[in-house]
Amino acid sequence: MRSAGLDPVTRGWITQRARESPEGLSSWIADKFGITRRTANLWLATIVAQGFLKATGTTHKVYSIGPNVEFSFFVPVVGLDENQLWLDRILPWLDAIPDNVIRICHHGFTEMVNNACDHSEGKELWVRLRVDASVVEMIVDDDGVGIFNKVQRALNLPDPRLSLLELAKGRFTTDPKNHSGEGIFFSSRMFDDFAIHADGLIFSHQDGTKFDYLFEGEQAEKGTMVVMRIARNSTRVPNDVFFQFAAPDEFTFDRTIVPMKLARLGNENLVSRSQAKRVILRFDRFSFVDLDFNGIPTIGQAFADEIFRVYAKAHPEIKLSYSNCVPEVELMIRRALAHVE
């Protein structure tokens, strides 16, 4: 097997070999990639300088895994066990990572792999792990049905962009018998950066913000790609997120924050009852709903009335609240509340 140079894939092969069998690494590289021992040693020196390997000894160097990790692989979806994949292919590379970060990575990785296996209708996953001095990054990319189009069809939404609003609410699944619909919601809030790329759209959540973002990207290839990043020194633990949205003493996911920016299509204003009905879809899955109006400059009287009077009166068991309103938006909400009998 000849190689034109030391690319990331080749480096991944070499670091994997160093983990499994560190003795005689230079000879193994020369034989496997059809290069001279001198070139093999130059490659090893480069990998050590990049932080992916550590070398001990002088005459007969012994190599071990360095602080940096970067590799990727393909794996078939059929028969895939997400936890075994984690144990076999990801966890062994995280031995220098704090336990709380490992638990978050374990949760996010297995949830996203399971989603791809059960929902994407794809045949293959591409998985990437990258670790450097500051960040752990994982990517799970399937070749199946894009998640936003699939959610659109399942809920009969008029536009795939509204799928992001449903994912932001949480508790949505196309397979309620086997899934709670909580995987993406909680995973997106555990990581510092979490993004889903599919169908030419990007759903993004960043730590420090209560709400989610929608971006329109380039027309994506088939499938769904999930990117998860967290700082190596993060102090967050999974229960920090679970308890934030759980009912006291019940541990049930009973509250959500709805980013109203995701209810807008393009630059449209939120003025109509039909737009309000898009927003309140599936509110009955929760006991507490906070509508976050960050970035919304104005709303219409009919829009506010449909949510804060009509829906609130019909569903008194659901506690509605609102936040981050500019004065004009709050005025419309207060007018609607004033007419609640």
XYZ file of C-alpha atoms in Angstrom:
341
model
C 0.000 0.000 0.000
C 1.690 3.207 -1.169
C 0.819 6.649 0.155
C 1.463 10.007 -1.437
C 1.999 11.681 1.916
C 1.081 12.049 5.528
C -2.583 13.038 5.359
C -5.075 12.941 8.265
C -6.338 9.484 7.286
C -2.820 8.057 7.234
C -2.060 9.743 10.539
C -5.176 8.111 11.983
C -3.942 4.679 10.914
C -0.587 5.341 12.542
C -1.969 6.609 15.847
C -4.343 3.647 16.004
C -1.391 1.299 15.503
C 0.586 3.132 18.188
C -2.221 2.539 20.659
C -2.559 -1.149 19.818
C 1.098 -2.096 19.241
C 3.652 0.650 19.921
C 6.758 -1.481 19.335
C 8.397 -1.369 15.900
C 6.134 1.415 14.684
C 8.605 2.812 12.146
C 9.013 -0.571 10.429
C 5.257 -1.101 10.360
C 4.715 2.309 8.719
C 7.385 1.649 6.078
C 5.883 -1.734 5.184
C 2.234 -0.679 5.225
C 2.610 2.530 3.241
C 5.446 1.482 0.932
C 7.919 4.123 2.053
C 11.502 4.098 3.307
C 12.385 3.839 6.982
C 13.813 7.356 6.783
C 10.487 8.730 5.514
C 8.635 6.719 8.156
C 10.776 8.304 10.868
C 10.120 11.753 9.400
C 6.394 11.039 9.515
C 6.661 9.981 13.151
C 8.595 13.128 14.014
C 5.870 15.199 12.348
C 3.098 13.400 14.227
C 4.950 13.901 17.518
C 5.398 17.612 16.732
C 1.659 17.862 16.005
C 0.879 16.419 19.436
C -0.788 13.209 18.235
C 2.007 10.960 19.545
C 4.582 11.081 22.335
C 8.045 9.518 21.963
C 10.287 8.139 24.714
C 13.811 6.829 24.366
C 16.557 7.797 21.917
C 18.003 4.876 19.955
C 14.824 2.755 19.998
C 11.936 5.132 20.423
C 8.661 3.920 21.865
C 5.539 5.823 20.896
C 2.339 6.419 22.833
C -0.772 8.498 22.268
C -0.264 12.249 22.642
C -2.688 14.890 23.911
C -4.197 15.480 20.464
C -6.474 13.055 18.620
C -7.957 13.260 15.143
C -9.363 10.402 13.111
C -12.486 9.364 11.245
C -14.061 6.148 10.029
C -17.098 4.735 8.255
C -19.361 2.149 9.845
C -22.477 0.387 8.470
C -25.771 1.218 10.149
C -27.321 -2.260 10.013
C -26.883 -4.057 13.318
C -24.913 -1.191 14.840
C -24.838 -0.987 18.646
C -24.217 2.648 19.558
C -22.838 1.900 23.014
C -20.449 -0.763 21.747
C -19.254 1.651 19.072
C -18.556 4.181 21.818
C -16.688 1.629 23.931
C -14.636 0.247 21.048
C -13.862 3.281 18.900
C -14.255 6.500 20.916
C -13.772 5.998 24.666
C -10.230 4.519 24.429
C -9.024 7.854 23.035
C -10.451 9.927 25.883
C -8.423 8.610 28.822
C -6.979 12.083 29.503
C -10.413 13.757 29.503
C -12.230 14.553 32.804
C -15.006 12.172 33.793
C -17.801 14.754 33.584
C -16.848 15.625 29.994
C -16.649 11.936 29.092
C -20.177 11.408 30.431
C -21.495 14.262 28.308
C -19.683 12.940 25.239
C -21.035 9.456 25.934
C -24.595 10.768 26.151
C -24.390 12.900 23.016
C -22.543 10.360 20.886
C -24.799 7.412 21.676
C -27.974 9.490 21.293
C -26.950 10.815 17.872
C -25.751 7.430 16.609
C -28.984 5.831 17.812
C -31.038 8.538 16.087
C -29.177 7.905 12.846
C -29.657 4.151 13.110
C -33.365 4.315 13.941
C -34.548 7.324 11.939
C -32.226 8.244 9.065
C -33.008 5.263 6.804
C -29.341 5.457 5.821
C -26.815 2.712 5.214
C -23.585 4.162 6.572
C -22.265 6.560 9.202
C -19.144 8.676 9.032
C -17.755 9.364 12.499
C -15.003 11.828 13.383
C -13.273 12.472 16.704
C -10.950 15.413 17.267
C -9.298 16.297 20.561
C -6.806 19.108 21.082
C -5.505 21.055 24.056
C -8.839 22.789 24.613
C -11.725 21.008 22.862
C -13.320 17.613 22.251
C -15.237 17.500 18.961
C -17.367 14.634 17.660
C -19.179 14.406 14.330
C -21.838 11.853 13.367
C -22.834 12.047 9.692
C -25.348 9.701 8.036
C -26.283 9.183 4.388
C -30.013 8.878 4.939
C -33.021 11.196 4.991
C -32.353 14.757 6.155
C -33.839 15.281 9.605
C -35.573 18.580 8.837
C -37.467 17.232 5.842
C -38.413 14.156 7.851
C -39.827 16.250 10.710
C -41.649 18.441 8.189
C -43.386 15.413 6.682
C -44.211 13.878 10.060
C -45.921 17.047 11.333
C -47.250 18.221 7.960
C -45.419 21.533 8.313
C -45.566 24.037 5.444
C -41.795 24.617 5.440
C -38.790 22.526 6.583
C -37.428 25.535 8.480
C -40.243 25.101 10.989
C -38.794 21.696 11.860
C -36.078 23.510 13.767
C -38.711 25.097 15.991
C -40.044 21.645 16.883
C -36.565 20.309 17.627
C -35.903 23.348 19.814
C -39.048 22.645 21.858
C -37.992 19.063 22.461
C -40.025 15.893 23.010
C -40.543 15.293 19.306
C -39.969 11.900 17.733
C -41.239 10.115 14.650
C -41.193 6.864 16.673
C -42.930 7.587 20.004
C -43.174 3.901 20.946
C -39.399 3.544 21.076
C -38.098 7.084 21.636
C -38.844 9.890 24.083
C -37.890 12.689 21.692
C -35.544 14.146 24.299
C -32.175 13.173 22.808
C -31.480 16.209 20.648
C -32.963 18.661 23.163
C -30.761 17.584 26.069
C -27.664 16.833 24.001
C -27.768 20.274 22.403
C -27.688 21.871 25.859
C -24.915 19.714 27.305
C -22.292 20.723 24.754
C -20.678 24.129 24.338
C -21.550 24.044 20.646
C -24.087 21.750 19.013
C -25.154 21.931 15.372
C -27.247 19.860 12.974
C -26.617 20.263 9.239
C -29.275 18.866 6.885
C -31.401 19.844 3.901
C -29.505 23.092 3.371
C -30.283 24.265 6.939
C -28.267 24.468 10.156
C -29.755 24.167 13.651
C -27.318 25.539 16.237
C -27.253 25.844 20.014
C -24.393 27.472 21.911
C -23.703 27.407 25.627
C -24.626 30.634 27.344
C -27.749 31.156 25.257
C -31.233 29.928 26.157
C -32.344 29.819 22.561
C -31.372 28.153 19.307
C -30.348 29.519 15.944
C -31.321 28.812 12.351
C -28.901 29.343 9.500
C -29.397 28.648 5.840
C -26.260 26.961 4.537
C -25.233 25.542 1.209
C -27.403 22.786 -0.211
C -26.272 19.819 1.814
C -25.505 16.352 0.596
C -27.923 13.587 1.447
C -28.308 12.878 5.139
C -27.787 14.614 8.459
C -24.541 15.718 10.099
C -24.356 16.460 13.830
C -21.375 18.361 15.240
C -20.784 18.399 19.027
C -18.032 20.367 20.793
C -17.183 20.774 24.470
C -14.200 22.273 26.303
C -11.891 19.735 27.927
C -12.025 21.731 31.159
C -15.817 22.116 31.217
C -17.316 21.715 34.691
C -20.795 20.892 33.367
C -22.367 17.549 34.243
C -25.373 15.913 32.533
C -27.660 16.434 35.524
C -27.118 20.199 35.314
C -29.156 20.093 32.116
C -31.662 17.412 33.115
C -32.688 19.185 36.325
C -33.036 22.547 34.575
C -35.964 21.216 32.545
C -37.353 18.566 34.912
C -40.306 18.783 37.245
C -39.178 18.965 40.899
C -39.093 15.526 42.541
C -40.504 13.892 39.414
C -37.535 13.924 37.023
C -39.854 14.301 34.053
C -39.094 16.628 31.158
C -41.995 19.032 31.706
C -40.748 22.490 30.649
C -39.298 24.071 27.575
C -38.079 27.361 26.164
C -39.415 28.241 22.714
C -37.100 30.488 20.638
C -39.617 32.592 18.760
C -37.037 33.542 16.139
C -37.390 30.013 14.778
C -41.119 30.599 14.204
C -40.327 33.189 11.531
C -39.816 32.218 7.908
C -37.298 34.618 6.461
C -38.081 38.193 7.457
C -41.803 37.720 8.022
C -43.413 39.301 11.068
C -45.428 37.210 13.505
C -48.893 38.679 13.040
C -51.469 35.979 12.229
C -53.376 33.292 14.085
C -52.050 30.645 11.707
C -48.497 31.599 12.680
C -49.478 31.385 16.351
C -50.895 27.901 15.794
C -47.513 26.843 14.391
C -45.934 28.034 17.631
C -48.332 26.286 20.031
C -48.073 22.944 18.236
C -47.253 20.247 20.831
C -47.351 22.617 23.817
C -49.532 19.956 25.444
C -46.391 17.846 25.959
C -45.234 20.287 28.642
C -46.434 21.828 31.900
C -44.377 25.023 31.600
C -43.607 26.867 28.357
C -41.499 30.020 28.177
C -41.735 31.932 24.906
C -38.435 33.698 24.297
C -38.979 36.759 22.090
C -35.316 37.638 21.743
C -34.790 39.159 18.295
C -38.515 39.680 17.624
C -39.214 43.397 16.987
C -42.998 43.222 16.800
C -45.981 40.856 16.881
C -49.565 41.255 15.738
C -52.663 41.492 17.914
C -54.135 38.300 16.432
C -50.880 36.393 16.997
C -50.691 37.427 20.649
C -54.395 36.808 21.235
C -54.272 33.267 19.829
C -51.474 32.242 22.192
C -52.021 34.219 25.378
C -55.823 34.334 25.463
C -57.344 31.615 23.280
C -54.793 28.875 23.924
C -54.160 29.855 27.543
C -57.888 29.772 28.309
C -58.343 26.399 26.614
C -55.320 24.885 28.394
C -55.151 26.275 31.942
C -53.019 23.305 32.999
C -50.139 24.652 30.876
C -48.326 27.615 32.406
C -47.236 30.090 29.728
C -44.597 32.741 30.335
C -42.653 35.098 28.111
C -39.191 36.661 28.193
C -36.817 39.012 26.367
C -39.579 41.193 24.919
C -39.131 44.660 23.511
C -41.828 47.098 24.758
C -43.948 46.795 21.610
C -44.113 42.998 21.902
C -44.865 43.088 25.625
C -47.684 45.579 25.028
C -49.407 43.168 22.635
C -49.013 40.292 25.084
C -50.418 42.332 27.971
C -53.397 43.362 25.852
C -54.153 39.695 25.170
C -53.758 38.769 28.845
C -56.116 41.563 29.856
C -58.930 39.842 27.955
C -58.490 36.453 29.642
C -61.575 35.849 31.754
